[in-house]
Coordinates of C-alpha atoms in Angstrom, one line a residue:
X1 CA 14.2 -36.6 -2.2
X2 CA 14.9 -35.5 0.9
X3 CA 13.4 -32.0 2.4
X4 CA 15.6 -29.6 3.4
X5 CA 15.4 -27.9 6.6
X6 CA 15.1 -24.9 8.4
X7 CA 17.3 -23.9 11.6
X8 CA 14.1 -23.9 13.6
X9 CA 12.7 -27.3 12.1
X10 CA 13.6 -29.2 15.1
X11 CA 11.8 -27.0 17.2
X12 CA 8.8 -27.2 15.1
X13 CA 9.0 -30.8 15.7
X14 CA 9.8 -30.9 19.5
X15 CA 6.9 -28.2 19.9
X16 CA 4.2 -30.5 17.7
X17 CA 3.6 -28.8 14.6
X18 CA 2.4 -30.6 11.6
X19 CA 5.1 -30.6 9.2
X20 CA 4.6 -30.8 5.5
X21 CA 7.1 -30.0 2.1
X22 CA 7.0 -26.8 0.8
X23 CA 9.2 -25.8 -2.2
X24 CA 11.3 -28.5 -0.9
X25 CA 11.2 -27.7 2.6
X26 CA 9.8 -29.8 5.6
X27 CA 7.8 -26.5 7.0
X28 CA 5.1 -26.0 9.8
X29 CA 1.9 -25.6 8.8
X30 CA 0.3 -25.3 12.3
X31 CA 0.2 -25.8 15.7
X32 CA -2.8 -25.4 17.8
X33 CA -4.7 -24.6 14.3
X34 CA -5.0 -22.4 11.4
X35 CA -8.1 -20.8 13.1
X36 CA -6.5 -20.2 16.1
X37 CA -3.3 -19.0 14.9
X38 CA -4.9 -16.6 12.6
X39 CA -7.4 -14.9 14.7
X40 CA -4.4 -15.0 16.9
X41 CA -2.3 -13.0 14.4
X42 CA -4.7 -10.3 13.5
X43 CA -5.6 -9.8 17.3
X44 CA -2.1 -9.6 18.9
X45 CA 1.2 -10.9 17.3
X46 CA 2.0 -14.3 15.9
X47 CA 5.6 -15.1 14.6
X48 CA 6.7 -17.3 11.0
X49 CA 9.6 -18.9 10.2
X50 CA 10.4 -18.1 6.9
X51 CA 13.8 -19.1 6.6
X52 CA 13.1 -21.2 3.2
X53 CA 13.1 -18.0 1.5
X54 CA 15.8 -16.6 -0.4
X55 CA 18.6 -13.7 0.0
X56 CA 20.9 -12.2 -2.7
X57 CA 23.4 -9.2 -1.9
X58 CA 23.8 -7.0 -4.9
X59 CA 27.2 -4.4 -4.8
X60 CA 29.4 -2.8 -6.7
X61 CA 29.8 0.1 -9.4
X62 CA 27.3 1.0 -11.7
X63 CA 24.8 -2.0 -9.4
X64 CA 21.8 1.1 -9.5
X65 CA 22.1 1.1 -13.1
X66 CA 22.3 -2.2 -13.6
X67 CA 19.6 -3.4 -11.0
X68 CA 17.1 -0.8 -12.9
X69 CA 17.6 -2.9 -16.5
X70 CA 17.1 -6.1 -14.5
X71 CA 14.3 -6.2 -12.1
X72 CA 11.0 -3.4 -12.8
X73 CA 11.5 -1.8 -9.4
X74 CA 11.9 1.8 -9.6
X75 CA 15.3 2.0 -7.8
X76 CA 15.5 5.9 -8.8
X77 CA 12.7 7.0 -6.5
X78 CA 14.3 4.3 -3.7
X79 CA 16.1 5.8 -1.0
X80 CA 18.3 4.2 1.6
X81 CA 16.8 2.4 4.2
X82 CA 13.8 1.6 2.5
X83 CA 12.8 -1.3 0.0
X84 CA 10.0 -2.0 -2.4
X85 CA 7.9 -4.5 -3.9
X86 CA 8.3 -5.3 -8.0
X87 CA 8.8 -8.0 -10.1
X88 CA 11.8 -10.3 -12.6
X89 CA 10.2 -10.6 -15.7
X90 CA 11.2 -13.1 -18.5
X91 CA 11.3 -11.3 -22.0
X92 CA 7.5 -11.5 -23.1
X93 CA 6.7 -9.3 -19.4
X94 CA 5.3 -12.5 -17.7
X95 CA 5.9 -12.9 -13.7
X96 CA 9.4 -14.9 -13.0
X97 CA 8.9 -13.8 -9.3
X98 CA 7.5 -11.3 -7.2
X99 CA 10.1 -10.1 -4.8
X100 CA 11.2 -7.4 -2.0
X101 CA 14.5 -5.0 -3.0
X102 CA 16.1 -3.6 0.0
X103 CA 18.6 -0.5 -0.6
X104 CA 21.9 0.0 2.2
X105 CA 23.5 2.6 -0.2
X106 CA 24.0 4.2 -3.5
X107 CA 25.4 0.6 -4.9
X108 CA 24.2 -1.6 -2.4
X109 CA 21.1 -3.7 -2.4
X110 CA 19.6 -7.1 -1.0
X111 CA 16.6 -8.6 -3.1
X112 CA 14.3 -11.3 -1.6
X113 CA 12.7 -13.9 -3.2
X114 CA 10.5 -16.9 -3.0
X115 CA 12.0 -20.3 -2.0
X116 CA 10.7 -22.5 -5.1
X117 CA 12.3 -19.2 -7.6
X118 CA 15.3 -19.0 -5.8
X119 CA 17.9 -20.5 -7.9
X120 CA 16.5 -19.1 -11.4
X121 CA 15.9 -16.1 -9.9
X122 CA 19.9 -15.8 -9.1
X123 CA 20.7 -17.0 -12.4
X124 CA 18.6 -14.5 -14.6
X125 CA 20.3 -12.2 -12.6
X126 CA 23.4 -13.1 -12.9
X127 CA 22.7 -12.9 -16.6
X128 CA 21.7 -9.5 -16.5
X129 CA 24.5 -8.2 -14.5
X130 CA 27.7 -6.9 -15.5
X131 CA 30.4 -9.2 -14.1
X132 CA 31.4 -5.9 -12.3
X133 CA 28.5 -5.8 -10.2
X134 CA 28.6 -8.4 -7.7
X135 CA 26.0 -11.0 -7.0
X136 CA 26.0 -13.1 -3.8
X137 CA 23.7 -15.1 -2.6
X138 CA 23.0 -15.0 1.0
X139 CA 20.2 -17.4 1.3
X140 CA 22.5 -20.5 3.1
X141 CA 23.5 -17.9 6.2
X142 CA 20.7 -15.7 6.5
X143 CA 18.0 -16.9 8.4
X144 CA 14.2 -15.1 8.4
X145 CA 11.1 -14.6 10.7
X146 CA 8.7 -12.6 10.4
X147 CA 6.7 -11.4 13.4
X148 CA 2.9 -10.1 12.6
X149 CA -0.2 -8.6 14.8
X150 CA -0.9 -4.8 16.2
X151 CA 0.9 -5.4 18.9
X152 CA 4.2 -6.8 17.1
X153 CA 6.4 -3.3 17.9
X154 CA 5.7 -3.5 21.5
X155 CA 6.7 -7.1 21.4
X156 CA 10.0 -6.4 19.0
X157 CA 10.9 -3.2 21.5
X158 CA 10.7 -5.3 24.3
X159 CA 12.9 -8.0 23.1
X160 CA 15.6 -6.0 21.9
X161 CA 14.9 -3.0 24.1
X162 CA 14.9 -0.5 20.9
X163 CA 12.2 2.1 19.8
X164 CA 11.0 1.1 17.0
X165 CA 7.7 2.9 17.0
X166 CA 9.1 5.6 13.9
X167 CA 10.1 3.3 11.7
X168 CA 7.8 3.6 8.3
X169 CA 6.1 1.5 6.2
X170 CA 8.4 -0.6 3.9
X171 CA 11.4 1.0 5.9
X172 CA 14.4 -0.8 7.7
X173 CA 17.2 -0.7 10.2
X174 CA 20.0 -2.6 11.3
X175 CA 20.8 -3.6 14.7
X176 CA 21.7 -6.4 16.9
X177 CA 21.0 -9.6 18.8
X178 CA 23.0 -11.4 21.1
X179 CA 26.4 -9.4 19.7
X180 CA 25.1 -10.4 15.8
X181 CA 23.6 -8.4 12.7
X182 CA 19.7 -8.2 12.6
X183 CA 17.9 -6.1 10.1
X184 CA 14.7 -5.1 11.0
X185 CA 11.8 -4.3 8.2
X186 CA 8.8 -3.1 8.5
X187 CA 7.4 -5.3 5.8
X188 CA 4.9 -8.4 5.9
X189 CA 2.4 -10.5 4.3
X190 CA -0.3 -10.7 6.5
X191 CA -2.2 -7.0 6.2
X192 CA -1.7 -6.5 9.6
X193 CA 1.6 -4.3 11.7
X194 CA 5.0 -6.2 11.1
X195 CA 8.0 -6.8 11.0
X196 CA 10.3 -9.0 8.6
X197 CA 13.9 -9.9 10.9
X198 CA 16.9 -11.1 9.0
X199 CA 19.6 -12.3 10.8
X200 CA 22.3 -15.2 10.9
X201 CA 21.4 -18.6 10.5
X202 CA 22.9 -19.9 13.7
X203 CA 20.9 -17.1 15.8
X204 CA 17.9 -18.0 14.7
X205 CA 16.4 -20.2 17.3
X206 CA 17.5 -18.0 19.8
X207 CA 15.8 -15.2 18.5
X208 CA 13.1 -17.0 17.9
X209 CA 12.5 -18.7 21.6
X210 CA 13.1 -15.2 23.1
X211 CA 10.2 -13.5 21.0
X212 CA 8.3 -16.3 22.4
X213 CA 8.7 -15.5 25.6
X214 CA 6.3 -12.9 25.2
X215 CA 3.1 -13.9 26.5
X216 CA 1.7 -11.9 23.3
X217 CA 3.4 -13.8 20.6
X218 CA 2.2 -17.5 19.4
X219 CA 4.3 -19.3 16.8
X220 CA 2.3 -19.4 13.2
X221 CA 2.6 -21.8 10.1
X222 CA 2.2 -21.8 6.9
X223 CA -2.1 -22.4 6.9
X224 CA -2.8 -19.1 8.9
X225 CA -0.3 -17.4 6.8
X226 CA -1.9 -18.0 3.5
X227 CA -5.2 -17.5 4.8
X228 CA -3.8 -14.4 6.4
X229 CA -2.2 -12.9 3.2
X230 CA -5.6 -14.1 1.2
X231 CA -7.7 -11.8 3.2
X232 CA -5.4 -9.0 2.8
X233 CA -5.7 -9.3 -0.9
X234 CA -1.9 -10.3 -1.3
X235 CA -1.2 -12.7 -4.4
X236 CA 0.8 -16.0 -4.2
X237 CA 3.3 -16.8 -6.7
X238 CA 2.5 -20.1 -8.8
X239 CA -1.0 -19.5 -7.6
X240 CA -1.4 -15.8 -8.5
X241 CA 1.3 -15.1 -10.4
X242 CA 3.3 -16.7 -13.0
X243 CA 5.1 -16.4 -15.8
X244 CA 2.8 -16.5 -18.2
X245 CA 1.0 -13.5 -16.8
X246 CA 1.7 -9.6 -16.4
X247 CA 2.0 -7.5 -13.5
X248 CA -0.8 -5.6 -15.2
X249 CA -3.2 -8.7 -15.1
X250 CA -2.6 -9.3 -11.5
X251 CA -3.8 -5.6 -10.9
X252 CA 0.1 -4.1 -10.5
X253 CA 0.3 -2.0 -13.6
X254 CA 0.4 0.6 -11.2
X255 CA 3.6 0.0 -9.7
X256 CA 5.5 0.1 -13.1
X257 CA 6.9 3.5 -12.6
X258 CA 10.3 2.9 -13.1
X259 CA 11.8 4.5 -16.4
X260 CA 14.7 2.5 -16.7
X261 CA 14.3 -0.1 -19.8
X262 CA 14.1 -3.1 -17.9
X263 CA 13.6 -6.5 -19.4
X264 CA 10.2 -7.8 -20.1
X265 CA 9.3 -3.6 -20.0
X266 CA 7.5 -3.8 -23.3
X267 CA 5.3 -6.5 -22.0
X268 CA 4.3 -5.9 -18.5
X269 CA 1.3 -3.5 -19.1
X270 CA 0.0 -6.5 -21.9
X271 CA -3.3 -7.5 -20.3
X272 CA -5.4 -10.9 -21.9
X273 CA -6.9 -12.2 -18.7
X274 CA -7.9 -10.3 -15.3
X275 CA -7.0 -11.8 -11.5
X276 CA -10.4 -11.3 -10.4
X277 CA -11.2 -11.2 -6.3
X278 CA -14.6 -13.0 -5.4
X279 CA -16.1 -13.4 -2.0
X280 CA -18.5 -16.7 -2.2
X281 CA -21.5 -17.2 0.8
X282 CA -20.9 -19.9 3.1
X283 CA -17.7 -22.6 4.1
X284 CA -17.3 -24.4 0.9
X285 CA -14.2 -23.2 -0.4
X286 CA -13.4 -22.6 -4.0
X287 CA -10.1 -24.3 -4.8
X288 CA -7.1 -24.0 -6.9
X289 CA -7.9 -25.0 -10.6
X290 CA -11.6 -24.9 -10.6
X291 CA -13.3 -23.4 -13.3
X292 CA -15.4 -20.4 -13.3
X293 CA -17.9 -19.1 -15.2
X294 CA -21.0 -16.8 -15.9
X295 CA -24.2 -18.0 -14.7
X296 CA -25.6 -20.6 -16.9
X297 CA -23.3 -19.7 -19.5
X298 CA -19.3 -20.2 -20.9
X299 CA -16.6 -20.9 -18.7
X300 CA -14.1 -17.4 -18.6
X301 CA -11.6 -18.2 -16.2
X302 CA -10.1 -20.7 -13.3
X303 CA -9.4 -20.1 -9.6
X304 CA -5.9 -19.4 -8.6
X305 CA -6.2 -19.4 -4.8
X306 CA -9.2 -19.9 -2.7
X307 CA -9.9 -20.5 1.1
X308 CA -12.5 -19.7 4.3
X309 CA -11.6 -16.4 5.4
X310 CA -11.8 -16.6 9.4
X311 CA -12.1 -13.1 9.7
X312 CA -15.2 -12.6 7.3
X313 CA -16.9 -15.8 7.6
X314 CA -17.2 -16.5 4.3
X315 CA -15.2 -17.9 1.5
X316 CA -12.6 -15.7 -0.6
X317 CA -10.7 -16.2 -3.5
X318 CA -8.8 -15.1 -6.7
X319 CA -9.4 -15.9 -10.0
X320 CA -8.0 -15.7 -13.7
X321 CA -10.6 -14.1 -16.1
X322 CA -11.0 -13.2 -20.3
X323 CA -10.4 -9.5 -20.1
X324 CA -13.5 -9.7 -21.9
X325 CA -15.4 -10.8 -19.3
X326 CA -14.1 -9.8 -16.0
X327 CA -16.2 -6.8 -15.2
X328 CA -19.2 -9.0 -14.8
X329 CA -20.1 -8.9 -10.9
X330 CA -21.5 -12.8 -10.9
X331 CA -19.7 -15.9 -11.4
X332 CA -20.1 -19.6 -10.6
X333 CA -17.0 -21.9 -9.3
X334 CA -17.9 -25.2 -10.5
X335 CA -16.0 -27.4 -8.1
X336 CA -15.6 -31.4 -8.1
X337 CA -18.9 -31.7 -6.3
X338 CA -21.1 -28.4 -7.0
X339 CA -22.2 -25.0 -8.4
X340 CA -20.6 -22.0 -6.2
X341 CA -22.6 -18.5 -6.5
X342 CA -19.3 -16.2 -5.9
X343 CA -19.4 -12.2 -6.6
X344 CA -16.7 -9.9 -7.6
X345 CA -15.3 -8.2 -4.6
X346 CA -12.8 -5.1 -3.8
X347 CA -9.4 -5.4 -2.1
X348 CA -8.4 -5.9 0.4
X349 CA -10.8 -8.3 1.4
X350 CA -9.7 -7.3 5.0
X351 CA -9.7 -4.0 5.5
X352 CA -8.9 -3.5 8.9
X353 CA -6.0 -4.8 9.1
X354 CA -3.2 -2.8 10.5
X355 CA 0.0 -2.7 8.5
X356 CA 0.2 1.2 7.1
X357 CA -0.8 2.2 11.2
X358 CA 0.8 5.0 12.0
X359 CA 2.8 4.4 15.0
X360 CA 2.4 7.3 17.9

């Protein structure tokens, strides 16, 4: 089966970027190099197309209510112009998705999710929902890029000649470009200052080759941004997340504050296994499935995500543990061809990245 593609695939391809499938698109997953693009990113601004992702528009009476029972955000303590992180949970309180829920008014709400999810996503909502509350999904016409780095505002204020130096962490704004709707959030997935741009899917390449113009800005794919949101200490769902584990497993229990009795509710503080972070010595990279275990003794877990982390020079990853035995501060990855020494670490890995900065 074909892959389907972005509005900026062609310019990926006329531009050289190494183009792979991913969730069933043909994406970039780098240009000049992960390396470079990364190091890039964290030191100035590098921009992402994310178009693959998905968009629904939620609206109508009684959506706030509604939304709460559905999704485990706490849409009481959400005000307008601002969005949050939270999770779709099946029944048992496993992972369905992670995803991003923006509110424009008191019934009025766009939720983001991730490409592979999309269409279940929309139909265990659509489930959940009262036919009165509308459900649209947005994803075909709504194109995405995120642009990342410290100096991503002054690059986005010189584009679109706007301030946007007060807008907060997780906050947005609508504006325009080129006479059409763009919404502007401070949001990202790299650790460091960003913004997340939604706008029509026939603008996007425009938008996109004007950004570049900037001799601060390099265009990013896929490799630097998973390296990128590894070092920042942000999971990856189907890696990190799934739906056989709890928010409260992946370390997120905190962010179940929400009151309403939302579905899977009962089962999202439920914690068997621990997602463990571990920083491993050296280049040889722990990979996705390996097993871990204590030193010269009983496997306890399997690594989700793993990778060299450019800006540490070491190897990082994350790692499904027993409860019983994730508090132990040694493990050892047993790859295909060795014995990796790896340590619990804290998160972020990262820490000096950007992306709560306050703005002056």
């Amino acid at each position: 089966m074909s892959e389907l593609r972005t509005p900026l695939t062609s310019w990926h391809e006329a531009y050289g970027a190494k183009m792979a499938p991913f969730a069933g698109w043909l994406m970039p997953i780098q240009y000049e190099g992960i390396l470079i693009e990364h190091q890039h990113t964290r030191q100035h601004a590098g921009l992402f197309d994310i178009c693959h992702m998905g968009e629904f528009r939620i609206e109508g009476p009684g959506a706030d209510e509604a939304l709460s029972r559905a999704v485990s955000h706490n849409l009481a303590t959400l005000a307008p112009g601002k969005c949050r992180y939270g999770f779709l949970l099946n029944a048992e309180g496993g992972v369905l998705d992670d995803c991003i829920i923006y509110r424009f008014g008191p019934d009025v709400f766009m939720i983001v999710v991730n490409a592979a999810c999309a269409a279940g996503d929309f139909a265990a909502l659509r489930e959940r929902l009262p036919q009165s509350v509308a459900l649209t999904d947005l994803s075909a016409v709504t194109a995405k890029v995120d642009l990342q780095g410290p100096e991503s505002v002054g690059v986005l204020e010189a584009a679109l000649n706007e301030n946007f130096h007060d807008l907060p962490y997780f906050g947005f704004r609508e504006t325009t470009f080129d006479g059409a709707p763009l919404l502007v959030s401070r949001t990202g997935y790299t650790g460091e200052l960003g913004f997340e741009l939604y706008l029509p899917w026939d603008k996007a390449e425009a938008f996109w080759t004007a950004l570049l113009k900037d001799e601060r800005v390099k265009p990013v794919g896929l490799g630097a941004r998973d390296t990128l949101r590894l070092e920042a200490g942000l999971p990856l769902y189907g890696h990190d997340l799934d739906d056989k584990h709890s928010p409260a497993e992946a370390g997120m229990g905190r962010m179940l504050t929400s009151t309403a009795d939302y579905v899977g509710k009962d089962g999202a503080q439920r914690v068997r296994e621990v997602l463990v972070p571990l920083r491993i010595e050296g280049r040889r990279s722990a990979r996705h499935g390996d097993v871990l275990a204590l030193p010269g003794g009983p496997e306890v877990g399997r690594v989700t995500s793993g990778s060299f982390a450019p800006s540490l020079g070491c190897v990082i990853a994350f790692a499904w543990v027993d409860a019983a035995q994730a508090e132990h501060a040694d493990f050892v990855v047993r790859t295909a061809r060795s014995e990796l020494a790896a340590r619990r670490a804290d998160l972020p890995f990262y820490k000096e990245g950007t992306a709560r900065k306050k703005l002056q």
